[in-house]
């Protein structure tokens, strides 16, 4: 069967600040500058799943299932939240950067992968804005 | 001379929460729901200025001056800030809604209008997201 | 109280064809060309409501109520539908143009206006694509 | 009959520089800065026409005719051109600002208005970029 | 010679419905839900071609040729059509999903590849909306 | 450590024309058509850097450093310039195509890579418009 990627995007509005647990005051200030302040974004989460196109359904997987996984595992947890304080699965992160968020989101989606019956999570893209983006491929 | 509008857009990333000073706990919860939580946006500020097109310069006003006014009066004050706590000129607002922000931003820009030598502030548009927008015409 | 506009956007995916009840075969062909064929769009519905900003809530109206009106009256009726055949409130239209859709959508939203307690429907914008748009102000 | 606006957008890629015929060297430098250099844009031209919605066709005017007017009168003349030198109908402008372009484009479209049988040109919007826009209403 | 990718995008407006030839009534309903209804999209077709940059022309291939291939092979066939019924080269598909469309479009473009003298089709991306996308790499 | 990509975008407005040093008059005309004329674009430069996510800072590299490299090496040199004449590091290019620009921009950014302490330049994407894009991976 041919292999294709399906890509779905969801938005959420959240606040965060960049302040690393393992850095001192001065190093935090030098590293993150104004991003140390509480601020926020309309984040866009884009998830790519790769798999064979089913001959009968014509789909890699049902888009409804991908959307549900994204909403239940991520969007419903982080939308309209202060990521540094309000989200339990993010509390162990040393700092709430876009990189660390993308990796944490991958983990939660990967836990759903087995239920998809074949297709594999290929990429988690997290856009903090249209100009600042992180891609994570699970490696 | 012909009259035209010039429109300039700037972005900023900020956090806020909707919690009204003059509402009780239950009324705040019923009115604002999840927007009571600290969250954030990539706000887009769009300002329209209306005036005669100068015959010699071919401009309503110098775009550099409009951009400076927007940055100095607003963006530099609110970007990477928690609007409910960090911005002095917003402290008297009863609640940090998009409507109240647009009106507050109008006031700050209007204070620069005299220096523009003719053109008038026509509209302040504040986009909380691409789906939720407020327009204020100063009335 | 200051007066502001709030604007909310919703999307829906629908099919339609342009074929006017009151035109003959040749006139339909000459008027609508390839738009006579069944085709479709990701429509964007943008609604503007104008009203006083409430001093206590800081809002023209609760965005949740505007969104509900747009979804219940319009999006839930037309999303994933063939507009020429599947939508009862469109059956009397002589032809399913963007103009006629915008006017029909205005009527349905206007019926909700009384429940908003003051703010008035100001504009219905319907975007067939990012290049083709109709605005209707209720007149 | 109800009155509506139809809006159509077209893009073109052109070069220009800001250097005013009636300003001296120093005043040009102070007024336009780096915009004095030859540079360019993907311009977006957005034209709004207002008129009654025809009861039989359901249209303000045929979009094909609006598009033809925009392409023949403007886009075909300015696309892939250096606006300061290559476009005859722009040669009398004292300076090639967005304001002056919008006004010049209005004139060319207004000459087509009589052929539309009723609808009137309402607005010419010219976007130099997504952040810098001029609107002209013909006044 | 250095190797680069060129990417070109084209839009088309089409209707479709998801109803699989090889599924029963109930399975179709459970699999596709509201997508079983005739609806439509402003599809965006994005094609990537990979090849060496020609030392004399500075191009992977002439963009005009890529655009012609995309328009002649695909856009001219599917724009303003009901994909389930009006397009001969889609009639053998078991169901008109975005995945199957992307694969069918790849086949038509691949037939033009030999005429390009070196560059190879690398990816066909088909966007049903800005939130739902399929990528196909020909494997 | 996990590996991620960070992506940053910057815009610039520039003019260019396609006229190859090594082609004759007729071959230039046949190859480039209207693109031989001086015209321009709002170019978007998108750069991807790949590297390990630092355990302490949570970042592949400081976005400020990537942005500085992009601005100092490229945007400050080409913004509001006529690329065929005004930019010294482009003078040796045989023709100012998007492909050649992307390759030239890669070279300038690659010279900064050593200062980043680990992360590697992965892709330079240059968008002449939203429909015409070139990707270069340094090979």
XYZ file of C-alpha atoms in Angstrom, chain E:
139
model
C 25.843 21.172 -8.824
C 23.868 22.064 -5.684
C 20.480 20.413 -5.307
C 17.405 22.426 -4.333
C 13.655 22.001 -4.087
C 11.212 24.289 -5.806
C 7.700 24.469 -4.461
C 4.646 25.869 -6.219
C 1.086 26.237 -4.933
C -2.208 26.414 -6.817
C -5.782 26.590 -5.528
C -9.015 25.057 -6.726
C -12.594 24.945 -5.458
C -14.289 21.576 -5.640
C -17.025 19.472 -4.053
C -16.728 15.908 -2.835
C -18.261 13.408 -0.450
C -16.702 10.535 1.433
C -18.535 7.330 0.621
C -16.444 4.208 0.065
C -17.408 1.814 -2.684
C -16.281 -1.167 -0.617
C -18.009 -0.309 2.647
C -21.622 -0.958 3.612
C -24.118 1.732 4.580
C -23.486 1.476 8.286
C -19.726 1.292 7.969
C -19.715 4.314 5.691
C -21.783 6.242 8.217
C -19.556 5.266 11.120
C -16.356 5.982 9.227
C -17.145 9.281 7.565
C -19.982 10.882 9.553
C -20.998 14.271 8.158
C -18.282 13.953 5.490
C -20.635 11.553 3.733
C -22.689 14.591 2.694
C -21.804 16.516 -0.431
C -19.670 19.440 0.700
C -16.617 21.274 -0.620
C -13.337 23.022 -0.080
C -10.921 25.595 -1.395
C -8.197 23.006 -1.885
C -4.557 24.076 -2.041
C -2.240 21.893 -4.094
C 1.466 22.261 -3.273
C 4.026 20.427 -5.395
C 7.742 20.065 -4.638
C 10.284 19.180 -7.322
C 13.884 18.346 -6.452
C 16.835 18.703 -8.770
C 20.193 20.242 -9.516
C 20.345 23.991 -9.952
C 21.366 24.630 -13.554
C 24.558 26.693 -13.645
C 23.461 28.843 -16.567
C 19.786 29.461 -15.768
C 20.079 29.331 -11.968
C 16.919 27.229 -11.839
C 15.964 23.665 -10.884
C 13.411 23.841 -13.660
C 11.415 26.618 -15.209
C 8.615 27.480 -12.819
C 6.386 28.100 -15.823
C 6.675 24.425 -16.743
C 5.837 23.246 -13.239
C 2.865 25.566 -13.100
C 1.661 24.396 -16.506
C 1.904 20.765 -15.441
C -0.061 21.454 -12.268
C -2.737 23.417 -14.081
C -3.126 21.189 -17.124
C -2.914 17.844 -15.334
C -4.873 18.741 -12.218
C -6.367 22.193 -11.632
C -8.065 22.501 -15.009
C -9.597 19.063 -14.468
C -10.871 19.442 -10.903
C -11.561 23.147 -10.364
C -15.284 23.879 -10.047
C -16.103 20.183 -10.290
C -17.849 17.570 -8.133
C -14.919 15.193 -7.709
C -17.054 12.092 -7.163
C -18.773 12.391 -10.517
C -17.238 14.909 -12.915
C -13.562 13.915 -13.193
C -12.770 10.921 -15.344
C -9.343 10.154 -13.906
C -10.855 9.914 -10.393
C -13.656 7.499 -11.279
C -11.721 4.369 -10.302
C -10.901 5.580 -6.810
C -12.760 3.591 -4.148
C -13.366 6.779 -2.149
C -12.463 10.456 -2.700
C -10.320 11.083 0.388
C -7.528 13.627 0.486
C -5.044 10.748 0.627
C -6.393 9.174 -2.554
C -6.547 12.528 -4.318
C -2.912 13.249 -3.453
C -1.837 9.875 -4.828
C -3.889 10.343 -7.995
C -2.446 13.799 -8.522
C 1.088 12.419 -8.057
C 0.478 9.932 -10.869
C -0.598 12.606 -13.289
C 2.353 14.837 -12.461
C 4.820 11.950 -12.581
C 3.782 11.392 -16.184
C 5.166 14.840 -16.963
C 8.459 14.286 -15.126
C 10.338 12.887 -18.110
C 9.778 16.175 -19.941
C 11.540 18.126 -17.222
C 14.962 16.728 -18.112
C 16.285 15.776 -14.696
C 14.328 17.158 -11.766
C 12.141 14.683 -9.908
C 8.753 15.021 -8.302
C 9.455 14.990 -4.565
C 6.185 15.664 -2.764
C 2.519 16.333 -3.450
C 0.841 18.150 -0.596
C -2.923 18.580 -0.701
C -4.573 20.881 1.820
C -8.297 20.354 2.249
C -8.195 23.298 4.636
C -5.502 25.076 6.595
C -6.009 22.478 9.341
C -6.197 19.236 7.347
C -3.361 18.281 5.043
C -1.975 15.178 3.297
C 1.589 14.704 2.029
C 2.549 12.025 -0.476
C 6.129 11.208 -1.476
C 5.405 8.612 -4.168
C 6.178 5.537 -2.114
